[in-house]
Amino acid sequence: MRDAQGAPTALPALLALLADVSETGSISAAAKNSRMSYRHAWGLLQRFSEQFGTELVHKVRGQGTALTPLAEKLIWADRRIAARLTPLLDSLASELQQELARVLAGDAQRLRLTASHGFAVAALVAQLREQGLTVDIQYRSSTEAVAALARGECDLAGFHLPIGKFEQAAAAKHRPWLDNERHAFLHLASRAQGLFVAPGNPKGVTGLADLARRDLRFVNRQQGSGTRVLLELLLGEEGIDPASIVGHDSAEFTHAAVAAYVASGMADVSFGVETAARRFGLDFIPVCRERYFLACDRSALGEPLLAAAAQAMADDAYRAALAALPGYDGTLSGKEADLATLF
């Protein structure tokens, strides 16, 4: 993409610079972080201020340089886009890596993992790749993942179930594709799910019942995601008609994306895992805990790739990575779960 003068667009550089100004409160420090001269940084700010017709930064007595409301919105728009596109870009990168591997290494073995985009899954992929395993990751909803496993399109499929009385109802959504005799289930992690609200909870949200308030804008996950399934079960217990929730029909594909909507002020509340809320500086109201599993063919459980995956999940390094994620617990990671009563 090029600007009006035919030069490559400098918008990515501007967004990075604005993010650094927000963090440091200084144009000079931001320029240093962005590896550009102060003169170039100031020129970039002035150029885009002229294009937008308003200033992007201003001086605050005793606090250095701050962003204007427009600059704040630009940053949050960039973060929302990144959160929304990350699963797609990761999947495309994995497909490209897969094709290159076929060309360069013939029939080299690779682990095919299909799961919803999440922090524990991303940590596992990183762990496996550090150990030299080739991992093809496809980010899909929980129902799409287990369906792919049933069709033989992946080796491991991720899905999650709430702890407690909704476990059976949530499991029923996956029963068409999972069978305890055919499939084995490995613990990946347990995690907290709850409501995301702006810092300080300015709307006074106390629980799920507030979602029916007409003054609250909600942002939802996509159809088929385990988080949306769980939310609908919880709403049913509260006697809340989903159609009464402002924004219930919205559909974002990651926990980070819905967190970005709340953090940017485009929504007042969302529902997801605690780690996403904390990473976007939001307050978190816990609602329930759930267990995340990776399903595989039972007959393949002892094969080298799956054995390596189970070992990686049980490794202290992986459990430490989970412990660093707010709301996550990896105590049982890598252990086989008995879900015979569910599947």
PDB file of N, CA and C in Angstrom, residues 99-146:
ATOM      1  N   GLU A  99       3.419 -27.188   3.512  1.00  0.00           N
ATOM      2  CA  GLU A  99       3.745 -27.384   2.102  1.00  0.00           C
ATOM      3  C   GLU A  99       5.250 -27.367   1.862  1.00  0.00           C
ATOM      4  N   LEU A 100       5.956 -26.456   2.550  1.00  0.00           N
ATOM      5  CA  LEU A 100       7.419 -26.410   2.412  1.00  0.00           C
ATOM      6  C   LEU A 100       8.059 -27.688   2.930  1.00  0.00           C
ATOM      7  N   ALA A 101       7.513 -28.205   4.053  1.00  0.00           N
ATOM      8  CA  ALA A 101       8.055 -29.437   4.623  1.00  0.00           C
ATOM      9  C   ALA A 101       7.881 -30.593   3.653  1.00  0.00           C
ATOM     10  N   ARG A 102       6.746 -30.627   2.958  1.00  0.00           N
ATOM     11  CA  ARG A 102       6.520 -31.704   1.994  1.00  0.00           C
ATOM     12  C   ARG A 102       7.554 -31.656   0.871  1.00  0.00           C
ATOM     13  N   VAL A 103       7.853 -30.420   0.432  1.00  0.00           N
ATOM     14  CA  VAL A 103       8.808 -30.264  -0.661  1.00  0.00           C
ATOM     15  C   VAL A 103      10.222 -30.599  -0.210  1.00  0.00           C
ATOM     16  N   LEU A 104      10.592 -30.103   0.986  1.00  0.00           N
ATOM     17  CA  LEU A 104      11.977 -30.235   1.444  1.00  0.00           C
ATOM     18  C   LEU A 104      12.283 -31.561   2.131  1.00  0.00           C
ATOM     19  N   ALA A 105      11.275 -32.127   2.792  1.00  0.00           N
ATOM     20  CA  ALA A 105      11.548 -33.329   3.590  1.00  0.00           C
ATOM     21  C   ALA A 105      10.677 -34.511   3.207  1.00  0.00           C
ATOM     22  N   GLY A 106       9.997 -34.414   2.075  1.00  0.00           N
ATOM     23  CA  GLY A 106       9.194 -35.545   1.648  1.00  0.00           C
ATOM     24  C   GLY A 106       8.083 -35.852   2.626  1.00  0.00           C
ATOM     25  N   ASP A 107       8.113 -37.040   3.192  1.00  0.00           N
ATOM     26  CA  ASP A 107       7.054 -37.501   4.094  1.00  0.00           C
ATOM     27  C   ASP A 107       7.439 -37.352   5.566  1.00  0.00           C
ATOM     28  N   ALA A 108       8.181 -36.311   5.910  1.00  0.00           N
ATOM     29  CA  ALA A 108       8.574 -36.095   7.304  1.00  0.00           C
ATOM     30  C   ALA A 108       7.336 -36.044   8.190  1.00  0.00           C
ATOM     31  N   GLN A 109       7.427 -36.656   9.357  1.00  0.00           N
ATOM     32  CA  GLN A 109       6.281 -36.729  10.257  1.00  0.00           C
ATOM     33  C   GLN A 109       5.979 -35.366  10.875  1.00  0.00           C
ATOM     34  N   ARG A 110       4.694 -35.108  11.072  1.00  0.00           N
ATOM     35  CA  ARG A 110       4.263 -33.869  11.689  1.00  0.00           C
ATOM     36  C   ARG A 110       3.022 -34.142  12.515  1.00  0.00           C
ATOM     37  N   LEU A 111       2.851 -33.392  13.575  1.00  0.00           N
ATOM     38  CA  LEU A 111       1.690 -33.523  14.449  1.00  0.00           C
ATOM     39  C   LEU A 111       0.626 -32.543  13.995  1.00  0.00           C
ATOM     40  N   ARG A 112      -0.558 -33.047  13.698  1.00  0.00           N
ATOM     41  CA  ARG A 112      -1.661 -32.196  13.224  1.00  0.00           C
ATOM     42  C   ARG A 112      -2.577 -31.883  14.412  1.00  0.00           C
ATOM     43  N   LEU A 113      -2.641 -30.617  14.760  1.00  0.00           N
ATOM     44  CA  LEU A 113      -3.421 -30.173  15.915  1.00  0.00           C
ATOM     45  C   LEU A 113      -4.490 -29.186  15.454  1.00  0.00           C
ATOM     46  N   THR A 114      -5.745 -29.473  15.803  1.00  0.00           N
ATOM     47  CA  THR A 114      -6.852 -28.562  15.511  1.00  0.00           C
ATOM     48  C   THR A 114      -7.505 -28.180  16.827  1.00  0.00           C
ATOM     49  N   ALA A 115      -7.623 -26.887  17.088  1.00  0.00           N
ATOM     50  CA  ALA A 115      -8.156 -26.434  18.376  1.00  0.00           C
ATOM     51  C   ALA A 115      -8.565 -24.981  18.265  1.00  0.00           C
ATOM     52  N   SER A 116      -9.344 -24.526  19.229  1.00  0.00           N
ATOM     53  CA  SER A 116      -9.682 -23.109  19.275  1.00  0.00           C
ATOM     54  C   SER A 116      -8.436 -22.320  19.660  1.00  0.00           C
ATOM     55  N   HIS A 117      -8.382 -21.066  19.239  1.00  0.00           N
ATOM     56  CA  HIS A 117      -7.214 -20.235  19.518  1.00  0.00           C
ATOM     57  C   HIS A 117      -7.214 -19.860  20.996  1.00  0.00           C
ATOM     58  N   GLY A 118      -6.216 -20.298  21.718  1.00  0.00           N
ATOM     59  CA  GLY A 118      -6.167 -20.031  23.154  1.00  0.00           C
ATOM     60  C   GLY A 118      -4.736 -20.006  23.657  1.00  0.00           C
ATOM     61  N   PHE A 119      -4.580 -19.534  24.882  1.00  0.00           N
ATOM     62  CA  PHE A 119      -3.239 -19.324  25.440  1.00  0.00           C
ATOM     63  C   PHE A 119      -2.529 -20.637  25.760  1.00  0.00           C
ATOM     64  N   ALA A 120      -3.258 -21.623  26.287  1.00  0.00           N
ATOM     65  CA  ALA A 120      -2.638 -22.903  26.614  1.00  0.00           C
ATOM     66  C   ALA A 120      -2.230 -23.654  25.353  1.00  0.00           C
ATOM     67  N   VAL A 121      -3.062 -23.577  24.325  1.00  0.00           N
ATOM     68  CA  VAL A 121      -2.743 -24.231  23.054  1.00  0.00           C
ATOM     69  C   VAL A 121      -1.513 -23.585  22.419  1.00  0.00           C
ATOM     70  N   ALA A 122      -1.470 -22.258  22.411  1.00  0.00           N
ATOM     71  CA  ALA A 122      -0.316 -21.555  21.840  1.00  0.00           C
ATOM     72  C   ALA A 122       0.966 -21.911  22.595  1.00  0.00           C
ATOM     73  N   ALA A 123       0.869 -22.023  23.922  1.00  0.00           N
ATOM     74  CA  ALA A 123       2.035 -22.388  24.724  1.00  0.00           C
ATOM     75  C   ALA A 123       2.502 -23.799  24.400  1.00  0.00           C
ATOM     76  N   LEU A 124       1.558 -24.709  24.154  1.00  0.00           N
ATOM     77  CA  LEU A 124       1.927 -26.084  23.815  1.00  0.00           C
ATOM     78  C   LEU A 124       2.607 -26.150  22.458  1.00  0.00           C
ATOM     79  N   VAL A 125       2.060 -25.431  21.477  1.00  0.00           N
ATOM     80  CA  VAL A 125       2.678 -25.423  20.148  1.00  0.00           C
ATOM     81  C   VAL A 125       4.112 -24.911  20.231  1.00  0.00           C
ATOM     82  N   ALA A 126       4.307 -23.851  21.016  1.00  0.00           N
ATOM     83  CA  ALA A 126       5.665 -23.304  21.187  1.00  0.00           C
ATOM     84  C   ALA A 126       6.581 -24.326  21.841  1.00  0.00           C
ATOM     85  N   GLN A 127       6.073 -25.045  22.851  1.00  0.00           N
ATOM     86  CA  GLN A 127       6.858 -26.053  23.562  1.00  0.00           C
ATOM     87  C   GLN A 127       7.266 -27.182  22.611  1.00  0.00           C
ATOM     88  N   LEU A 128       6.322 -27.654  21.810  1.00  0.00           N
ATOM     89  CA  LEU A 128       6.600 -28.756  20.891  1.00  0.00           C
ATOM     90  C   LEU A 128       7.613 -28.344  19.828  1.00  0.00           C
ATOM     91  N   ARG A 129       7.465 -27.135  19.317  1.00  0.00           N
ATOM     92  CA  ARG A 129       8.395 -26.682  18.286  1.00  0.00           C
ATOM     93  C   ARG A 129       9.786 -26.470  18.849  1.00  0.00           C
ATOM     94  N   GLU A 130       9.878 -26.043  20.106  1.00  0.00           N
ATOM     95  CA  GLU A 130      11.180 -25.916  20.750  1.00  0.00           C
ATOM     96  C   GLU A 130      11.872 -27.273  20.862  1.00  0.00           C
ATOM     97  N   GLN A 131      11.063 -28.322  20.978  1.00  0.00           N
ATOM     98  CA  GLN A 131      11.611 -29.672  21.090  1.00  0.00           C
ATOM     99  C   GLN A 131      11.890 -30.302  19.731  1.00  0.00           C
ATOM    100  N   GLY A 132      11.671 -29.530  18.669  1.00  0.00           N
ATOM    101  CA  GLY A 132      12.004 -30.006  17.336  1.00  0.00           C
ATOM    102  C   GLY A 132      10.894 -30.718  16.605  1.00  0.00           C
ATOM    103  N   LEU A 133       9.678 -30.741  17.158  1.00  0.00           N
ATOM    104  CA  LEU A 133       8.569 -31.383  16.475  1.00  0.00           C
ATOM    105  C   LEU A 133       7.949 -30.428  15.454  1.00  0.00           C
ATOM    106  N   THR A 134       7.534 -30.984  14.347  1.00  0.00           N
ATOM    107  CA  THR A 134       6.817 -30.204  13.349  1.00  0.00           C
ATOM    108  C   THR A 134       5.333 -30.254  13.687  1.00  0.00           C
ATOM    109  N   VAL A 135       4.733 -29.088  13.902  1.00  0.00           N
ATOM    110  CA  VAL A 135       3.327 -29.008  14.302  1.00  0.00           C
ATOM    111  C   VAL A 135       2.553 -28.221  13.257  1.00  0.00           C
ATOM    112  N   ASP A 136       1.506 -28.850  12.745  1.00  0.00           N
ATOM    113  CA  ASP A 136       0.569 -28.147  11.867  1.00  0.00           C
ATOM    114  C   ASP A 136      -0.631 -27.762  12.708  1.00  0.00           C
ATOM    115  N   ILE A 137      -0.824 -26.474  12.951  1.00  0.00           N
ATOM    116  CA  ILE A 137      -1.915 -26.010  13.804  1.00  0.00           C
ATOM    117  C   ILE A 137      -3.014 -25.385  12.948  1.00  0.00           C
ATOM    118  N   GLN A 138      -4.237 -25.831  13.154  1.00  0.00           N
ATOM    119  CA  GLN A 138      -5.407 -25.244  12.517  1.00  0.00           C
ATOM    120  C   GLN A 138      -6.323 -24.743  13.627  1.00  0.00           C
ATOM    121  N   TYR A 139      -6.601 -23.453  13.633  1.00  0.00           N
ATOM    122  CA  TYR A 139      -7.472 -22.892  14.658  1.00  0.00           C
ATOM    123  C   TYR A 139      -8.920 -22.950  14.185  1.00  0.00           C
ATOM    124  N   ARG A 140      -9.730 -23.703  14.927  1.00  0.00           N
ATOM    125  CA  ARG A 140     -11.140 -23.885  14.634  1.00  0.00           C
ATOM    126  C   ARG A 140     -11.915 -23.878  15.947  1.00  0.00           C
ATOM    127  N   SER A 141     -13.240 -23.784  15.866  1.00  0.00           N
ATOM    128  CA  SER A 141     -14.054 -23.868  17.074  1.00  0.00           C
ATOM    129  C   SER A 141     -13.965 -25.287  17.645  1.00  0.00           C
ATOM    130  N   SER A 142     -14.404 -25.456  18.883  1.00  0.00           N
ATOM    131  CA  SER A 142     -14.334 -26.774  19.521  1.00  0.00           C
ATOM    132  C   SER A 142     -15.104 -27.822  18.733  1.00  0.00           C
ATOM    133  N   THR A 143     -16.316 -27.490  18.281  1.00  0.00           N
ATOM    134  CA  THR A 143     -17.109 -28.470  17.536  1.00  0.00           C
ATOM    135  C   THR A 143     -16.452 -28.796  16.193  1.00  0.00           C
ATOM    136  N   GLU A 144     -15.874 -27.797  15.545  1.00  0.00           N
ATOM    137  CA  GLU A 144     -15.171 -28.059  14.287  1.00  0.00           C
ATOM    138  C   GLU A 144     -13.940 -28.927  14.523  1.00  0.00           C
ATOM    139  N   ALA A 145     -13.271 -28.732  15.656  1.00  0.00           N
ATOM    140  CA  ALA A 145     -12.063 -29.493  15.960  1.00  0.00           C
ATOM    141  C   ALA A 145     -12.372 -30.977  16.155  1.00  0.00           C
ATOM    142  N   VAL A 146     -13.374 -31.289  16.984  1.00  0.00           N
ATOM    143  CA  VAL A 146     -13.680 -32.712  17.233  1.00  0.00           C
ATOM    144  C   VAL A 146     -14.261 -33.368  15.986  1.00  0.00           C
TER     145      VAL A 146
END
